[in-house]
């Protein structure tokens, strides 16, 4: 592949949003070492690989993030993923809006009887213990 073809391919991948094009040298080494190990031709020792992996984890690289995995010996599940609370919140907002909208719609249809029942029970529980 010529330099011009490589540059065109790299630019095209960048426009498509590929993260592989933007890897740091350590991330590239890690990926090469992983692929070489899987193919049966390791290019670094296990100790070097572990050090590189820990360095990338400390730097916050997404290359070393693994999904959940199970240990058959200890029968435990391990994961180094983290919870994204913003996404969880954004996923729950539409359901909450629909539920509240349905509640207020039904409350309006019944002539605000649902709200009245809630107010009476709250009043009763607060002042008649």
Short mmCIF file of C-alpha atoms in Angstrom, two decimals:
data_model
loop_
_atom_site.label_atom_id
_atom_site.label_comp_id
_atom_site.label_asym_id
_atom_site.label_seq_id
_atom_site.Cartn_x
_atom_site.Cartn_y
_atom_site.Cartn_z
CA UNK A 1 0.00 0.00 0.00
CA UNK A 2 1.39 3.37 -0.95
CA UNK A 3 1.68 6.29 1.47
CA UNK A 4 -1.10 8.12 -0.36
CA UNK A 5 -3.45 5.12 -0.14
CA UNK A 6 -2.64 4.75 3.57
CA UNK A 7 -3.34 8.42 4.24
CA UNK A 8 -6.64 8.19 2.35
CA UNK A 9 -7.65 5.10 4.32
CA UNK A 10 -6.68 6.74 7.61
CA UNK A 11 -8.67 9.89 6.79
CA UNK A 12 -11.68 7.83 5.72
CA UNK A 13 -11.58 5.82 8.96
CA UNK A 14 -11.32 9.03 10.99
CA UNK A 15 -14.40 10.46 9.26
CA UNK A 16 -16.28 7.23 9.97
CA UNK A 17 -15.48 7.64 13.68
CA UNK A 18 -13.04 4.75 14.06
CA UNK A 19 -11.09 4.91 17.32
CA UNK A 20 -8.38 2.56 16.00
CA UNK A 21 -6.86 5.37 13.95
CA UNK A 22 -6.35 7.51 17.05
CA UNK A 23 -4.53 4.96 19.22
CA UNK A 24 -1.47 5.95 21.22
CA UNK A 25 1.77 4.02 20.69
CA UNK A 26 1.20 2.10 23.96
CA UNK A 27 -2.31 1.16 22.88
CA UNK A 28 -1.01 -0.04 19.52
CA UNK A 29 1.67 -2.14 21.27
CA UNK A 30 -0.97 -3.62 23.57
CA UNK A 31 -3.23 -4.59 20.66
CA UNK A 32 -0.31 -6.09 18.72
CA UNK A 33 0.78 -8.07 21.80
CA UNK A 34 -2.78 -9.34 22.36
CA UNK A 35 -3.17 -10.46 18.75
CA UNK A 36 0.28 -12.07 18.74
CA UNK A 37 -0.49 -13.97 21.95
CA UNK A 38 -3.78 -15.29 20.55
CA UNK A 39 -2.04 -16.43 17.36
CA UNK A 40 0.55 -18.33 19.45
CA UNK A 41 3.53 -16.03 18.81
CA UNK A 42 3.87 -13.78 21.89
CA UNK A 43 6.03 -10.69 21.34
CA UNK A 44 6.47 -9.77 25.02
CA UNK A 45 6.60 -11.54 28.36
CA UNK A 46 3.57 -11.83 30.61
CA UNK A 47 5.16 -9.41 33.07
CA UNK A 48 5.70 -6.76 30.36
CA UNK A 49 2.14 -7.28 29.12
CA UNK A 50 0.69 -6.87 32.61
CA UNK A 51 2.73 -3.71 33.25
CA UNK A 52 1.58 -2.21 29.95
CA UNK A 53 -2.03 -3.14 30.70
CA UNK A 54 -1.87 -1.54 34.16
CA UNK A 55 -0.30 1.61 32.71
CA UNK A 56 -3.11 1.88 30.15
CA UNK A 57 -5.73 1.31 32.87
CA UNK A 58 -4.22 4.12 34.96
CA UNK A 59 -4.27 6.38 31.89
CA UNK A 60 -7.97 5.62 31.36
CA UNK A 61 -7.60 3.90 28.01
CA UNK A 62 -10.72 2.20 26.62
CA UNK A 63 -8.58 -0.48 24.93
CA UNK A 64 -8.04 -2.41 28.18
CA UNK A 65 -11.64 -2.26 29.43
CA UNK A 66 -13.01 -5.77 29.60
CA UNK A 67 -16.55 -6.97 29.98
CA UNK A 68 -17.82 -9.31 32.66
CA UNK A 69 -16.03 -12.63 32.94
CA UNK A 70 -16.56 -15.66 35.15
CA UNK A 71 -14.09 -17.74 37.12
CA UNK A 72 -15.08 -21.40 37.08
CA UNK A 73 -12.83 -22.20 40.06
CA UNK A 74 -14.00 -19.48 42.46
CA UNK A 75 -17.48 -19.14 40.90
CA UNK A 76 -17.21 -15.34 40.97
CA UNK A 77 -17.99 -12.79 38.28
CA UNK A 78 -15.37 -10.11 37.60
CA UNK A 79 -15.80 -6.90 35.66
CA UNK A 80 -13.87 -3.68 35.31
CA UNK A 81 -16.76 -1.78 33.78
CA UNK A 82 -18.28 1.21 35.50
CA UNK A 83 -21.85 2.46 35.78
CA UNK A 84 -22.79 5.44 33.61
CA UNK A 85 -25.33 7.26 35.77
CA UNK A 86 -26.05 9.93 33.14
CA UNK A 87 -27.15 7.29 30.60
CA UNK A 88 -29.23 5.53 33.24
CA UNK A 89 -30.94 8.81 34.09
CA UNK A 90 -31.58 9.65 30.44
CA UNK A 91 -33.01 6.18 29.80
CA UNK A 92 -35.44 6.51 32.72
CA UNK A 93 -36.68 10.04 31.98
CA UNK A 94 -39.04 9.06 29.12
CA UNK A 95 -40.67 6.32 31.23
CA UNK A 96 -41.14 8.71 34.16
CA UNK A 97 -42.66 11.39 31.91
CA UNK A 98 -45.08 8.87 30.35
CA UNK A 99 -46.07 7.47 33.76
CA UNK A 100 -46.69 10.94 35.25
CA UNK A 101 -48.54 12.04 32.13
CA UNK A 102 -50.78 8.98 32.31
CA UNK A 103 -51.39 9.56 36.03
CA UNK A 104 -52.38 13.20 35.51
CA UNK A 105 -54.52 12.29 32.49
CA UNK A 106 -56.42 9.65 34.50
CA UNK A 107 -56.66 12.07 37.42
CA UNK A 108 -58.20 14.67 35.13
CA UNK A 109 -60.66 12.13 33.66
CA UNK A 110 -61.87 11.12 37.13
CA UNK A 111 -62.38 14.72 38.21
CA UNK A 112 -59.25 14.77 40.36
CA UNK A 113 -60.56 11.95 42.55
CA UNK A 114 -57.18 10.16 42.59
CA UNK A 115 -55.42 13.24 43.92
CA UNK A 116 -58.18 13.73 46.50
CA UNK A 117 -57.81 10.15 47.74
CA UNK A 118 -54.05 10.61 48.11
CA UNK A 119 -54.53 13.88 49.99
CA UNK A 120 -57.08 12.37 52.37
CA UNK A 121 -54.84 9.39 53.21
CA UNK A 122 -51.85 11.65 53.74
CA UNK A 123 -53.88 13.96 55.99
CA UNK A 124 -55.30 11.01 57.91
CA UNK A 125 -51.86 9.42 58.45
CA UNK A 126 -50.27 12.69 59.58
CA UNK A 127 -52.88 13.89 62.05
CA UNK A 128 -54.60 10.73 63.30
CA UNK A 129 -51.82 8.51 64.57
#
